[in-house]
Amino acid sequence: MDFASRSPTPLEYFASLVRDDEGLPLLEAAVCIAQDEEPSLDVARVLDDVERMLRRVRLRLTADADDLTRLAVLTQVFYKELGFGLNANDYYAPENSYVHEVLRTRRGIPVSLAVIWLELAQGLGLRAQGVPFPGHFLVKITLEAGLVVMDPLSGQSLGLDSLAERLAPFRQGTDRMAGADLDEGETPLGLYLQACPPRDLLARMLRNLKEIHRSQEDWPRLLAVMDRLVVLLPGDIQERRDRGLVHAELGHAGQALSDLQAYLEAEPLAADHGALQARMREISDAAGQ
């Protein structure tokens, strides 16, 4: 995109950041999600705030500090001194997914806290990655002494028993749906601890906002989120379908029909094919098309 003659829109800026998986700037892309709510948000200033936090941690470390020491100091500063943690009073507030608000209030949800923590950990040279664990986003750190899995809400290290306990209700449902034979054993825990690519982490943040705005029937805000999801996940035709339904709620007949038609063409055997065709006829009739 050529932005030489004008400033990019928030969506164009986001699209430029997530175009390629290689080198995708997770923190910057996550920060700019909030520009839908605050178009004038200074993303560079937010990045500087995180960089200052990183310098604060580095001042506590010697040049030869090993990875376990770096992890311990980061945990102390992030959770004990800076006081980051769960926003238990308003868990479903959209602000919990806006990185600049999480930095301001020191309160968020697992995935937004993980974005900040991962930036700091990787800035310290730690091999840290997000983990799309069912029901609760986690982080993992590969140390010379072994693997540490951590809850980004508290910095608590999670052992195998704790992870298995958290996973049990999800794993049972997944194994039943997959038709697993009990004699074959459960799905290995390690499969649930695979690293979450930056693109998938951003999708998780946006889908949190998607559910919040959809439950409140806040169609304009939901449309802004859907536009980002379609840009982020161009191969996910279901997001295109969902955007079309939001356009329909807003009375945008042309955009709604375009998105829904694209979905039906891509998924001719979809279970919702008939219902969507009926919805498209309603949209056309209401628009006089």
Short mmCIF file of C-alpha atoms in Angstrom, two decimals:
data_model
loop_
_atom_site.label_atom_id
_atom_site.label_comp_id
_atom_site.label_asym_id
_atom_site.label_seq_id
_atom_site.Cartn_x
_atom_site.Cartn_y
_atom_site.Cartn_z
CA MET A 1 0.00 0.00 0.00
CA ASP A 2 1.22 3.47 -0.83
CA PHE A 3 0.60 5.88 2.03
CA ALA A 4 3.04 8.54 0.80
CA SER A 5 0.33 11.09 -0.02
CA ARG A 6 -1.99 10.42 2.95
CA SER A 7 -2.23 8.79 6.33
CA PRO A 8 -3.47 5.19 6.30
CA THR A 9 -6.82 4.36 7.81
CA PRO A 10 -6.67 2.20 10.96
CA LEU A 11 -7.68 -0.83 8.90
CA GLU A 12 -5.06 -0.15 6.22
CA TYR A 13 -2.40 0.25 8.90
CA PHE A 14 -3.43 -3.05 10.47
CA ALA A 15 -3.42 -4.77 7.07
CA SER A 16 0.12 -3.57 6.38
CA LEU A 17 1.30 -5.07 9.68
CA VAL A 18 -0.29 -8.50 9.22
CA ARG A 19 0.38 -8.97 5.51
CA ASP A 20 3.18 -11.50 6.07
CA ASP A 21 3.67 -14.06 8.83
CA GLU A 22 7.44 -13.62 8.81
CA GLY A 23 8.35 -10.75 11.07
CA LEU A 24 4.74 -9.96 11.97
CA PRO A 25 5.01 -7.33 14.74
CA LEU A 26 2.66 -8.84 17.29
CA LEU A 27 2.70 -6.05 19.86
CA GLU A 28 2.23 -3.26 17.32
CA ALA A 29 -0.60 -5.09 15.57
CA ALA A 30 -2.28 -5.81 18.89
CA VAL A 31 -1.97 -2.20 20.02
CA CYS A 32 -3.53 -0.79 16.87
CA ILE A 33 -6.71 -2.85 17.32
CA ALA A 34 -7.84 -0.11 19.71
CA GLN A 35 -7.71 2.49 16.94
CA ASP A 36 -11.23 1.46 15.97
CA GLU A 37 -12.30 2.93 19.30
CA GLU A 38 -9.64 5.66 19.50
CA PRO A 39 -8.52 6.62 15.97
CA SER A 40 -5.99 9.12 17.32
CA LEU A 41 -4.24 6.54 19.51
CA ASP A 42 -0.48 7.05 19.35
CA VAL A 43 0.75 3.51 18.75
CA ALA A 44 4.41 4.54 18.84
CA ARG A 45 3.95 5.98 22.32
CA VAL A 46 2.42 2.73 23.55
CA LEU A 47 5.35 0.79 22.12
CA ASP A 48 7.70 3.19 23.91
CA ASP A 49 5.87 2.50 27.18
CA VAL A 50 6.58 -1.21 26.80
CA GLU A 51 10.19 -0.50 25.87
CA ARG A 52 10.61 1.50 29.09
CA MET A 53 9.28 -1.46 31.05
CA LEU A 54 11.81 -3.68 29.30
CA ARG A 55 14.65 -1.33 30.27
CA ARG A 56 13.44 -1.45 33.87
CA VAL A 57 13.77 -5.23 33.90
CA ARG A 58 17.16 -5.16 32.18
CA LEU A 59 18.53 -2.85 34.88
CA ARG A 60 17.96 -5.67 37.38
CA LEU A 61 20.01 -8.16 35.41
CA THR A 62 23.71 -8.74 35.01
CA ALA A 63 25.08 -9.30 31.52
CA ASP A 64 25.66 -12.99 32.24
CA ALA A 65 22.28 -13.72 33.85
CA ASP A 66 21.02 -17.16 32.85
CA ASP A 67 17.56 -17.76 31.44
CA LEU A 68 16.04 -18.90 34.74
CA THR A 69 17.23 -15.70 36.43
CA ARG A 70 15.85 -13.56 33.60
CA LEU A 71 12.49 -15.29 33.92
CA ALA A 72 12.41 -14.87 37.71
CA VAL A 73 13.25 -11.16 37.54
CA LEU A 74 10.70 -10.51 34.80
CA THR A 75 8.02 -12.28 36.83
CA GLN A 76 8.89 -10.23 39.92
CA VAL A 77 8.75 -6.91 38.09
CA PHE A 78 5.70 -7.61 35.93
CA TYR A 79 3.43 -9.12 38.58
CA LYS A 80 4.73 -7.96 41.95
CA GLU A 81 6.10 -4.49 41.25
CA LEU A 82 4.01 -3.34 38.30
CA GLY A 83 0.96 -5.24 39.51
CA PHE A 84 -0.39 -6.70 36.29
CA GLY A 85 -3.28 -9.12 36.71
CA LEU A 86 -6.84 -10.11 35.94
CA ASN A 87 -9.63 -7.56 35.57
CA ALA A 88 -11.97 -9.61 37.73
CA ASN A 89 -14.42 -6.73 38.22
CA ASP A 90 -15.22 -6.36 34.51
CA TYR A 91 -13.87 -9.39 32.67
CA TYR A 92 -15.92 -8.79 29.50
CA ALA A 93 -15.11 -5.12 29.07
CA PRO A 94 -13.72 -4.37 25.58
CA GLU A 95 -10.93 -2.40 27.21
CA ASN A 96 -9.41 -5.67 28.40
CA SER A 97 -8.44 -6.31 24.77
CA TYR A 98 -6.94 -2.85 24.22
CA VAL A 99 -3.25 -3.03 25.03
CA HIS A 100 -2.87 0.65 25.91
CA GLU A 101 -5.71 0.32 28.44
CA VAL A 102 -4.17 -2.80 29.93
CA LEU A 103 -0.91 -0.89 30.33
CA ARG A 104 -2.74 2.02 31.97
CA THR A 105 -4.87 0.02 34.40
CA ARG A 106 -2.53 -2.98 34.83
CA ARG A 107 -5.64 -5.13 34.39
CA GLY A 108 -6.60 -7.39 31.49
CA ILE A 109 -7.45 -10.90 30.38
CA PRO A 110 -5.01 -13.75 29.71
CA VAL A 111 -4.39 -13.08 26.02
CA SER A 112 -3.86 -9.31 26.33
CA LEU A 113 -1.54 -9.71 29.31
CA ALA A 114 0.31 -12.39 27.37
CA VAL A 115 0.94 -10.02 24.45
CA ILE A 116 2.75 -7.56 26.74
CA TRP A 117 4.55 -10.25 28.72
CA LEU A 118 5.77 -12.02 25.57
CA GLU A 119 7.21 -8.78 24.20
CA LEU A 120 9.18 -8.29 27.41
CA ALA A 121 10.29 -11.93 27.65
CA GLN A 122 11.48 -12.04 24.05
CA GLY A 123 13.21 -8.70 24.57
CA LEU A 124 15.20 -10.38 27.33
CA GLY A 125 16.21 -13.17 24.97
CA LEU A 126 13.87 -15.75 26.47
CA ARG A 127 12.37 -18.34 24.12
CA ALA A 128 8.79 -17.52 25.06
CA GLN A 129 5.65 -18.29 23.07
CA GLY A 130 1.92 -18.09 23.50
CA VAL A 131 -0.12 -21.26 23.96
CA PRO A 132 -3.76 -21.40 22.74
CA PHE A 133 -4.83 -23.59 25.63
CA PRO A 134 -8.58 -24.35 25.71
CA GLY A 135 -10.47 -21.84 27.81
CA HIS A 136 -7.44 -19.92 29.05
CA PHE A 137 -4.50 -18.56 27.07
CA LEU A 138 -1.10 -19.56 28.50
CA VAL A 139 2.56 -18.90 27.74
CA LYS A 140 5.50 -21.28 27.65
CA ILE A 141 9.20 -20.66 28.05
CA THR A 142 11.86 -23.07 26.85
CA LEU A 143 14.75 -22.90 29.31
CA GLU A 144 18.03 -24.78 29.34
CA ALA A 145 16.63 -26.75 32.29
CA GLY A 146 13.36 -27.61 30.54
CA LEU A 147 9.94 -26.27 29.64
CA VAL A 148 7.97 -23.91 31.87
CA VAL A 149 4.25 -23.34 31.23
CA MET A 150 2.90 -20.23 32.91
CA ASP A 151 -0.41 -18.51 33.56
CA PRO A 152 -0.09 -14.95 32.19
CA LEU A 153 -2.62 -13.70 34.74
CA SER A 154 -0.37 -14.37 37.70
CA GLY A 155 3.03 -15.66 36.57
CA GLN A 156 2.25 -18.98 38.25
CA SER A 157 4.15 -21.95 36.86
CA LEU A 158 1.79 -24.79 36.00
CA GLY A 159 2.81 -28.40 36.53
CA LEU A 160 1.48 -31.42 34.69
CA ASP A 161 -1.23 -32.11 37.27
CA SER A 162 -2.50 -28.53 37.14
CA LEU A 163 -2.54 -28.51 33.35
CA ALA A 164 -4.35 -31.84 33.20
CA GLU A 165 -6.94 -30.58 35.68
CA ARG A 166 -7.57 -27.43 33.64
CA LEU A 167 -7.79 -29.42 30.45
CA ALA A 168 -10.01 -32.27 31.66
CA PRO A 169 -13.44 -30.82 30.78
CA PHE A 170 -12.29 -29.71 27.32
CA ARG A 171 -10.39 -32.89 26.53
CA GLN A 172 -13.34 -35.12 27.40
CA GLY A 173 -15.59 -33.20 25.05
CA THR A 174 -13.02 -33.21 22.26
CA ASP A 175 -12.34 -36.93 22.57
CA ARG A 176 -16.07 -37.72 22.53
CA MET A 177 -16.61 -35.59 19.44
CA ALA A 178 -13.67 -37.27 17.74
CA GLY A 179 -15.05 -40.70 18.61
CA ALA A 180 -11.92 -41.66 20.51
CA ASP A 181 -11.72 -45.20 21.80
CA LEU A 182 -11.10 -45.15 25.55
CA ASP A 183 -8.66 -48.00 25.11
CA GLU A 184 -6.55 -45.81 22.83
CA GLY A 185 -6.03 -43.26 25.60
CA GLU A 186 -6.65 -39.52 25.74
CA THR A 187 -5.25 -36.92 23.41
CA PRO A 188 -1.68 -36.23 24.63
CA LEU A 189 -1.31 -33.11 26.74
CA GLY A 190 1.55 -31.91 24.56
CA LEU A 191 -0.81 -31.39 21.64
CA TYR A 192 -2.54 -28.68 23.65
CA LEU A 193 0.74 -26.92 24.38
CA GLN A 194 1.77 -26.15 20.83
CA ALA A 195 2.89 -22.59 20.15
CA CYS A 196 0.35 -20.03 19.00
CA PRO A 197 1.51 -18.10 15.90
CA PRO A 198 1.13 -14.31 16.15
CA ARG A 199 -1.67 -14.32 13.56
CA ASP A 200 -3.69 -16.79 15.62
CA LEU A 201 -3.08 -14.81 18.79
CA LEU A 202 -4.43 -11.66 17.13
CA ALA A 203 -7.42 -13.64 15.90
CA ARG A 204 -8.10 -14.75 19.47
CA MET A 205 -8.06 -11.13 20.65
CA LEU A 206 -10.39 -10.02 17.87
CA ARG A 207 -12.78 -12.91 18.43
CA ASN A 208 -13.04 -11.93 22.09
CA LEU A 209 -14.16 -8.48 20.93
CA LYS A 210 -16.41 -10.08 18.34
CA GLU A 211 -18.31 -12.00 21.00
CA ILE A 212 -18.57 -8.96 23.28
CA HIS A 213 -20.00 -6.69 20.57
CA ARG A 214 -22.27 -9.41 19.17
CA SER A 215 -23.76 -10.13 22.59
CA GLN A 216 -24.50 -6.41 22.97
CA GLU A 217 -25.75 -6.13 19.36
CA ASP A 218 -23.32 -3.27 18.86
CA TRP A 219 -23.26 -3.63 15.09
CA PRO A 220 -20.99 -0.68 14.17
CA ARG A 221 -18.26 -1.81 16.57
CA LEU A 222 -18.76 -5.41 15.53
CA LEU A 223 -18.34 -4.48 11.88
CA ALA A 224 -14.98 -2.82 12.62
CA VAL A 225 -13.81 -6.02 14.32
CA MET A 226 -15.10 -8.17 11.46
CA ASP A 227 -13.23 -6.05 8.92
CA ARG A 228 -10.03 -6.76 10.81
CA LEU A 229 -10.75 -10.48 11.04
CA VAL A 230 -11.38 -10.70 7.29
CA VAL A 231 -8.08 -8.92 6.64
CA LEU A 232 -6.21 -11.04 9.19
CA LEU A 233 -7.71 -14.37 8.07
CA PRO A 234 -8.42 -14.05 4.35
CA GLY A 235 -8.80 -17.81 4.02
CA ASP A 236 -11.45 -18.09 6.75
CA ILE A 237 -14.65 -17.80 4.74
CA GLN A 238 -16.81 -18.09 7.85
CA GLU A 239 -15.55 -14.70 9.01
CA ARG A 240 -16.64 -13.31 5.64
CA ARG A 241 -20.09 -14.82 6.22
CA ASP A 242 -20.32 -13.33 9.68
CA ARG A 243 -19.31 -9.92 8.35
CA GLY A 244 -22.06 -10.18 5.75
CA LEU A 245 -24.63 -10.79 8.47
CA VAL A 246 -23.40 -7.73 10.34
CA HIS A 247 -23.66 -5.65 7.17
CA ALA A 248 -27.25 -6.87 6.87
CA GLU A 249 -28.04 -5.69 10.40
CA LEU A 250 -26.70 -2.27 9.47
CA GLY A 251 -28.71 -2.10 6.26
CA HIS A 252 -25.68 -2.36 3.98
CA ALA A 253 -27.40 -4.51 1.37
CA GLY A 254 -24.69 -4.53 -1.27
CA GLN A 255 -21.87 -5.45 1.12
CA ALA A 256 -24.03 -8.04 2.88
CA LEU A 257 -24.98 -9.79 -0.36
CA SER A 258 -21.40 -9.76 -1.60
CA ASP A 259 -20.04 -11.39 1.56
CA LEU A 260 -22.82 -13.96 1.84
CA GLN A 261 -22.58 -14.89 -1.84
CA ALA A 262 -18.82 -15.39 -1.48
CA TYR A 263 -19.45 -17.75 1.43
CA LEU A 264 -22.10 -19.76 -0.40
CA GLU A 265 -19.87 -20.15 -3.44
CA ALA A 266 -16.96 -21.31 -1.30
CA GLU A 267 -19.11 -23.66 0.82
CA PRO A 268 -21.88 -25.01 -1.45
CA LEU A 269 -22.60 -27.90 0.93
CA ALA A 270 -22.66 -25.81 4.12
CA ALA A 271 -25.40 -26.70 6.60
CA ASP A 272 -26.57 -23.08 6.69
CA HIS A 273 -26.81 -22.80 2.90
CA GLY A 274 -30.61 -22.73 2.78
CA ALA A 275 -30.98 -20.31 5.68
CA LEU A 276 -28.49 -17.90 4.14
CA GLN A 277 -30.18 -18.02 0.76
CA ALA A 278 -33.43 -17.07 2.48
CA ARG A 279 -31.67 -14.28 4.34
CA MET A 280 -30.21 -12.97 1.09
CA ARG A 281 -33.71 -12.87 -0.45
CA GLU A 282 -34.90 -10.86 2.55
CA ILE A 283 -32.01 -8.43 2.16
CA SER A 284 -32.66 -8.02 -1.57
CA ASP A 285 -36.39 -7.51 -1.06
CA ALA A 286 -35.83 -4.92 1.68
CA ALA A 287 -33.38 -3.03 -0.53
CA GLY A 288 -35.66 -3.23 -3.59
CA GLN A 289 -33.08 -5.20 -5.55
#
